Short mmCIF file of C-alpha atoms in Angstrom, two decimals:
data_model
loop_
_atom_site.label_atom_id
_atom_site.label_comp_id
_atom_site.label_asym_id
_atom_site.label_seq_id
_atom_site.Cartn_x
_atom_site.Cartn_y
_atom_site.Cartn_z
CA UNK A 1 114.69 130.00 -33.05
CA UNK A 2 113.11 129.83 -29.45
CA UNK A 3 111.29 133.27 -28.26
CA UNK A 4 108.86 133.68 -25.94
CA UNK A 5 104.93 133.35 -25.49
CA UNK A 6 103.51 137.34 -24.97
CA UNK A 7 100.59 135.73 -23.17
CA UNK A 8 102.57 133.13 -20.94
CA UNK A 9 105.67 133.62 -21.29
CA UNK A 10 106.52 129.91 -22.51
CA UNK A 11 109.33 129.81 -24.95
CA UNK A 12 108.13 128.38 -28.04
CA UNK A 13 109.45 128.40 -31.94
CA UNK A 14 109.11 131.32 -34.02
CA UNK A 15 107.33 129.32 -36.67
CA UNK A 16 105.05 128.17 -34.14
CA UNK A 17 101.15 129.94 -35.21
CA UNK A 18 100.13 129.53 -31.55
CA UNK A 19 101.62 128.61 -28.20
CA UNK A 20 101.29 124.96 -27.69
CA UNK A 21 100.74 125.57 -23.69
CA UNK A 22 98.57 128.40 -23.79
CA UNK A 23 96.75 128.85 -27.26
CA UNK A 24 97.28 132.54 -27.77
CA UNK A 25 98.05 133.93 -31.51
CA UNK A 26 102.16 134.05 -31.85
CA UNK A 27 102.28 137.51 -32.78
CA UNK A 28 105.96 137.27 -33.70
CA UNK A 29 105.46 134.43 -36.05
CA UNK A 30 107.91 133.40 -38.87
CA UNK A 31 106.55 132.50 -42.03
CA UNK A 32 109.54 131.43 -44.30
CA UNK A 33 107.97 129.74 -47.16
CA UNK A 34 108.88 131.79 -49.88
CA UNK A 35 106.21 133.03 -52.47
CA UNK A 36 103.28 132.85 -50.25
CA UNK A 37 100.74 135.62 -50.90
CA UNK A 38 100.36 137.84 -47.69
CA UNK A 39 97.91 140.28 -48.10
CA UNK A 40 94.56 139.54 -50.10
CA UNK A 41 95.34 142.12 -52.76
CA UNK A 42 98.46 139.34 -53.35
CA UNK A 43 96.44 136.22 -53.25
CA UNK A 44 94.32 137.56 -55.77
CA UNK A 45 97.23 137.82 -58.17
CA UNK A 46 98.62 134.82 -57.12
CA UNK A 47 94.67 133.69 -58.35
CA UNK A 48 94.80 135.58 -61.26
CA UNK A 49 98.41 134.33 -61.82
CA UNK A 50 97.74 130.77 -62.29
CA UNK A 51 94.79 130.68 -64.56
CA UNK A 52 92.08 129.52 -62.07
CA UNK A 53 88.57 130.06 -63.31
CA UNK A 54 86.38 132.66 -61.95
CA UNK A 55 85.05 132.42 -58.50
CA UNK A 56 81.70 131.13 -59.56
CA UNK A 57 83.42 128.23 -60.45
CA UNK A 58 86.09 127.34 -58.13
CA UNK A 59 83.81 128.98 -55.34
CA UNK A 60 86.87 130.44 -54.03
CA UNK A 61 85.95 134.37 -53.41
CA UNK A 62 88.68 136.46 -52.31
CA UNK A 63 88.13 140.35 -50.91
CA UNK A 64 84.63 139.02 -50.58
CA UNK A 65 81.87 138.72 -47.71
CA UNK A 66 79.67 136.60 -50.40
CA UNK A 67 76.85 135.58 -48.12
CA UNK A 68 75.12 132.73 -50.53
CA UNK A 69 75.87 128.94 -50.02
CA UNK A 70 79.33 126.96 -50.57
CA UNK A 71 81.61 129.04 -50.87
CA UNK A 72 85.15 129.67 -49.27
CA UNK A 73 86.24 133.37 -48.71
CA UNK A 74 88.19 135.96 -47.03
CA UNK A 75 87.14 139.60 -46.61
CA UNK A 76 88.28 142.89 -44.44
CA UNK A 77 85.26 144.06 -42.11
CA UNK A 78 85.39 147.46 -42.08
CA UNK A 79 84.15 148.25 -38.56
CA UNK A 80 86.09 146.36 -37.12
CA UNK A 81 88.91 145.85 -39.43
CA UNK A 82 89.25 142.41 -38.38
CA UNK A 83 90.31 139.78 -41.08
CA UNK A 84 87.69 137.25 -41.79
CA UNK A 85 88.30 133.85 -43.16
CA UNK A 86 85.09 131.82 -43.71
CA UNK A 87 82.95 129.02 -45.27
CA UNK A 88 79.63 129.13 -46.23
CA UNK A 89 78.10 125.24 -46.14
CA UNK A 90 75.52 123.94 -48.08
CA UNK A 91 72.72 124.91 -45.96
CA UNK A 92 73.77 128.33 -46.02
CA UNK A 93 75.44 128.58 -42.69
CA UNK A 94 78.66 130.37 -42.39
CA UNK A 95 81.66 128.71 -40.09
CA UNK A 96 84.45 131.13 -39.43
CA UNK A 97 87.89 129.99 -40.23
CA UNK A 98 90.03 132.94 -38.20
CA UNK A 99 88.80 136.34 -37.03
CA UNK A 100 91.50 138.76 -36.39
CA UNK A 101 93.94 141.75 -37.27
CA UNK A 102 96.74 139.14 -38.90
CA UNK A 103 95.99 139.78 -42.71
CA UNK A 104 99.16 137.46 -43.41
CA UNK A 105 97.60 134.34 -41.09
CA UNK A 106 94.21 134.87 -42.27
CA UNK A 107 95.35 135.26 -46.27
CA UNK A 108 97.68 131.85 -45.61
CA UNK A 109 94.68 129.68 -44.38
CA UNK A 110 92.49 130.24 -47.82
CA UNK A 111 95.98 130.19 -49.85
CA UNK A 112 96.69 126.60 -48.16
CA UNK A 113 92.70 125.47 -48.48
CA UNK A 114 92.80 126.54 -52.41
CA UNK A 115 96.23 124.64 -52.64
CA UNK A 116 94.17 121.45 -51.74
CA UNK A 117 91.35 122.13 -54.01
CA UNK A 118 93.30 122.58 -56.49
CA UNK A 119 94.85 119.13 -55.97
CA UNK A 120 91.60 117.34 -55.28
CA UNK A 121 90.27 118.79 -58.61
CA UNK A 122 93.26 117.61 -60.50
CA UNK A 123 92.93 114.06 -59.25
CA UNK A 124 89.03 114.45 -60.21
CA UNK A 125 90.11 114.65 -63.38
CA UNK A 126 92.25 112.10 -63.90
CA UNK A 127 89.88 109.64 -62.68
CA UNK A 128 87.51 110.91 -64.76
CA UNK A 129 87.39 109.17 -68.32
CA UNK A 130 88.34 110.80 -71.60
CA UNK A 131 86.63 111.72 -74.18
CA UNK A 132 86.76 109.72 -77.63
CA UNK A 133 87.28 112.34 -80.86
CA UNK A 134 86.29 111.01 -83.95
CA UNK A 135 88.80 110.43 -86.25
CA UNK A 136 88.33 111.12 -90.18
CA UNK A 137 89.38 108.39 -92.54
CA UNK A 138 92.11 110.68 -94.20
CA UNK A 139 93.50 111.30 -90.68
CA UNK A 140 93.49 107.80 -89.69
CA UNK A 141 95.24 106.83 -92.69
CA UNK A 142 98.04 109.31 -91.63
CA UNK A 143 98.46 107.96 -88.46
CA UNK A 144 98.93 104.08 -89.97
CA UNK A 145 101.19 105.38 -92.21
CA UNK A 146 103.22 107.14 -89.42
CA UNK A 147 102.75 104.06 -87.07
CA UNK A 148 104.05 101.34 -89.87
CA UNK A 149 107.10 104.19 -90.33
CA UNK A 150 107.57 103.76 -86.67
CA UNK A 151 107.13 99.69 -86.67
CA UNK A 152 109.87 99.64 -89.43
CA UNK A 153 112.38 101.78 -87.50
CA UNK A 154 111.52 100.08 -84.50
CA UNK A 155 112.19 96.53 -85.90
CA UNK A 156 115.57 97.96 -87.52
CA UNK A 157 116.48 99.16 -84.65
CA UNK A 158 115.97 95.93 -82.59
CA UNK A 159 117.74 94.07 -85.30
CA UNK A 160 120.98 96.29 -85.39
CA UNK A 161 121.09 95.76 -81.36
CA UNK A 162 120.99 91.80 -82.10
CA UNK A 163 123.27 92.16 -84.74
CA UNK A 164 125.71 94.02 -82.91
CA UNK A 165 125.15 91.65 -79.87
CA UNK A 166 126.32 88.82 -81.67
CA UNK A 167 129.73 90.55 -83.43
CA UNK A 168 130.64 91.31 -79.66
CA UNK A 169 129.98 87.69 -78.69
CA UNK A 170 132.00 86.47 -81.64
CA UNK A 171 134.61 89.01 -81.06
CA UNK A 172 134.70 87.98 -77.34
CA UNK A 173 135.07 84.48 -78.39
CA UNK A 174 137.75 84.69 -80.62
CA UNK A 175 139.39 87.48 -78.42
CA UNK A 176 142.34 86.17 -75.62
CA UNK A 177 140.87 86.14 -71.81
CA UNK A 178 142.85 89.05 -69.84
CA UNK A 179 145.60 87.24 -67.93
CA UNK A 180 148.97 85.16 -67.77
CA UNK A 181 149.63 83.23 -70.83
CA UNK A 182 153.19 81.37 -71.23
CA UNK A 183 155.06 80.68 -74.32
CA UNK A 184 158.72 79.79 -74.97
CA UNK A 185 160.01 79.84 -71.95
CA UNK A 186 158.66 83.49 -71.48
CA UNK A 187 155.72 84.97 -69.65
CA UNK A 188 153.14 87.30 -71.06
CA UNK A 189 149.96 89.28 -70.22
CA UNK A 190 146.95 90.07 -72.17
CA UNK A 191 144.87 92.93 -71.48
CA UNK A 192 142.41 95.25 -73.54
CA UNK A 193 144.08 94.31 -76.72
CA UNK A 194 147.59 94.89 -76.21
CA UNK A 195 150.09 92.30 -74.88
CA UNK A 196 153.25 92.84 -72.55
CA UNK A 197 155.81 90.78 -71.84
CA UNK A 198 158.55 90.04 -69.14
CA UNK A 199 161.66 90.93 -69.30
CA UNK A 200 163.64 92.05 -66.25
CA UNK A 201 160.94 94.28 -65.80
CA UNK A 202 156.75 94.32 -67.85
CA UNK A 203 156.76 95.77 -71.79
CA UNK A 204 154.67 96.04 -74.44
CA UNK A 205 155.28 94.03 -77.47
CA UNK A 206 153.95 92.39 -80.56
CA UNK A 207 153.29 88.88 -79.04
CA UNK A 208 154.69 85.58 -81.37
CA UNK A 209 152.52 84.48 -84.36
CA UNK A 210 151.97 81.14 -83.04
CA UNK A 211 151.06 82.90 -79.41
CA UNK A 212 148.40 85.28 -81.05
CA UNK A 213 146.46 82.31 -83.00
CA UNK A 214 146.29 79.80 -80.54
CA UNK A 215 146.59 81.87 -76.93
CA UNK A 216 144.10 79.24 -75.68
CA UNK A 217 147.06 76.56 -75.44
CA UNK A 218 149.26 78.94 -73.49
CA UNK A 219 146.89 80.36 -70.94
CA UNK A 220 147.64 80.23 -67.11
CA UNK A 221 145.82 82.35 -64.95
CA UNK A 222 144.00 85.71 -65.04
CA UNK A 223 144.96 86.04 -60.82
CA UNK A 224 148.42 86.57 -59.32
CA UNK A 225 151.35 84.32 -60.84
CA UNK A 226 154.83 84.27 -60.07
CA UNK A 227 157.32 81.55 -60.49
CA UNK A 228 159.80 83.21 -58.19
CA UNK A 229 161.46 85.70 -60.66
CA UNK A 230 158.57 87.16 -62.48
CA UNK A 231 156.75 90.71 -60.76
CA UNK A 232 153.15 90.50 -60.64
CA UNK A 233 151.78 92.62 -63.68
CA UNK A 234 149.05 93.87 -61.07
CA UNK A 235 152.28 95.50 -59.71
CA UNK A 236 153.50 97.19 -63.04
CA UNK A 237 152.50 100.71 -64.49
CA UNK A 238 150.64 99.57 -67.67
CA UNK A 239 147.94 97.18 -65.28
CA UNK A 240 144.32 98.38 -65.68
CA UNK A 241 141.92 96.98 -63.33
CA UNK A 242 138.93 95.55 -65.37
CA UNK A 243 135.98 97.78 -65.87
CA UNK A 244 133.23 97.15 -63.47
CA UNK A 245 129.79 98.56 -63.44
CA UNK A 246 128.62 100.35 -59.51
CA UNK A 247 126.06 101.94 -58.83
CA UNK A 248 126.69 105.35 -57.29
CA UNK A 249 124.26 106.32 -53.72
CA UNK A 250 121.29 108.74 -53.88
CA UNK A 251 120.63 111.38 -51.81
CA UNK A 252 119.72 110.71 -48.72
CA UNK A 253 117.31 113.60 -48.65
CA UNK A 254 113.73 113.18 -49.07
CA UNK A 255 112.09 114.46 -52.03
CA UNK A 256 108.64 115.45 -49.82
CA UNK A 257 110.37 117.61 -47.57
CA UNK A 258 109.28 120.87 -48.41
CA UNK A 259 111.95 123.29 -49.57
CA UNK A 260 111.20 127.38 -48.70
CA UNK A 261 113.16 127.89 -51.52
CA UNK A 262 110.78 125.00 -53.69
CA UNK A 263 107.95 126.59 -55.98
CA UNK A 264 104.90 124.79 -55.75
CA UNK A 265 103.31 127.41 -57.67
CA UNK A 266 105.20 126.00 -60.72
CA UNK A 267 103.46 123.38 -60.84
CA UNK A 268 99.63 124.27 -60.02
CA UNK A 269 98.75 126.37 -62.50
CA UNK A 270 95.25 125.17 -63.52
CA UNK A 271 94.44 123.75 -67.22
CA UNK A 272 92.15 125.59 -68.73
CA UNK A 273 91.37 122.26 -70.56
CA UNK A 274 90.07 120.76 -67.36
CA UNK A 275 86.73 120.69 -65.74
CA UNK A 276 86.29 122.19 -62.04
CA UNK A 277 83.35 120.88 -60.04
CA UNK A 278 82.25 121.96 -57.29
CA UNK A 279 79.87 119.28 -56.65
CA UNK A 280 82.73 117.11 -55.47
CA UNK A 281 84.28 119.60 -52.35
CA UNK A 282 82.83 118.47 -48.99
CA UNK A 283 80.37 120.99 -48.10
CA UNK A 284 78.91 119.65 -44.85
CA UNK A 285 82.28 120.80 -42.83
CA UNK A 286 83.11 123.47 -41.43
CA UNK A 287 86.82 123.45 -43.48
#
């Protein structure tokens, strides 16, 4: 929705965080994602909430003003009650993030920078390489046991697959083609086991012995046939049209788009399992 600047009187969108023409803070801003923390009392639940380690650690301090080197925190000055968003880099010099009354902009810029860290220490992890565990002899015999157990059921498995393979070959084979087939003077169709014949009009019947064990010599056509007096079978009640695999569309929708209603949160809980280090954030920036 469009509204208008309070500085210039621009319009500009609601979600907007500042005016794009003159700078100033949108003090009517939107936020719709739902779930973000907006007070710091919140983020520190949300903290709490998805087992991060303690601030030492992730250097992450929230309701804070910890003065000592790398670090990331947010804290409420109490003269001036101004919200303060900073980072403290390596050489112990402080750059200030956002400075201002707006508790629910200033909590969303550390919420968003943890976010990141949280995925740049995940990633760290994975790259890193695992540890070995050493294995007793008792426990390694268990596991060969289990894995032949698994081999076996494997290679039945593969073999009932062939074997059933080759009975639908053979039953293909020695099955009648779907289609036209002519015998005595009279027309017939074929078609998922069952045949039909003409008669002033398409029936199901019990085809001839002769037909049935030699339909090869009496096969016409599995398109349209007619000699003049017979109706197409593609025309008649009991026609099926042969089973065809398709594959259906997907969704047009990208799966990055973000979704207010998505949770991220359900998926960045931290591993308690997993290392965090420090070492790796950039600490020579001033975000």
């Amino acid at each position: 929705m469009k509204i208008k600047c309070s500085y210039c009187r621009a319009y500009i969108d609601d979600t907007d965080v500042t005016c794009p023409y003159c700078g100033a803070f949108n003090e009517q801003l939107k936020r719709t994602a739902n779930g973000v923390p907006q007070t710091i009392s919140e983020l520190q639940e949300w903290y709490k909430a998805h087992n991060l380690p303690k601030p030492e650690v992730t250097r992450f301090f929230i309701g804070e003003n910890y003065e000592k080197p790398k670090a990331f925190g947010i804290y409420k000055e109490e003269g001036s009650g101004n919200f303060i968003v900073y980072k403290n880099k390596a050489d112990g010099t402080r750059a200030i993030r956002y400075e201002g009354k707006d508790e629910a902009y200033a909590v969303n810029e550390l919420y968003i920078k943890l976010k990141e860290e949280i995925v740049n220490q995940k990633q760290n992890n994975l790259k890193k390489p695992q540890k070995r565990k050493h294995i007793s002899a008792n426990t390694y015999n268990n596991y060969y046991k289990y894995y032949k157990y698994f081999e076996y059921f494997v290679i039945s498995m593969v073999l009932f697959i062939f074997i059933a393979f080759i009975i639908n070959i053979v039953i293909s084979i020695n099955s009648p083609k779907r289609g036209y087939y002519t015998y005595d003077d009279n027309c017939y169709y074929y078609q998922d086991g069952s045949w039909y014949m003409y008669d002033d009009g398409w029936s199901i019947t019990s085809p001839p012995t002769r037909l049935e064990d030699n339909f090869s010599d009496y096969y016409k056509t599995n398109s349209y046939y007619s000699d003049g007096n017979i109706d197409y079978f593609e025309d008649s009640t009991y026609y099926k049209p042969p089973s065809s695999s398709s594959t259906s569309g997907s969704s047009s929708s990208s799966s990055s788009d973000w979704d207010s209603s998505s949770s991220w949160d359900s998926s960045s809980s931290w591993d308690s399992s997993s290392s965090w280090d420090s070492s790796s954030t950039d600490w020579s920036s001033d975000w």
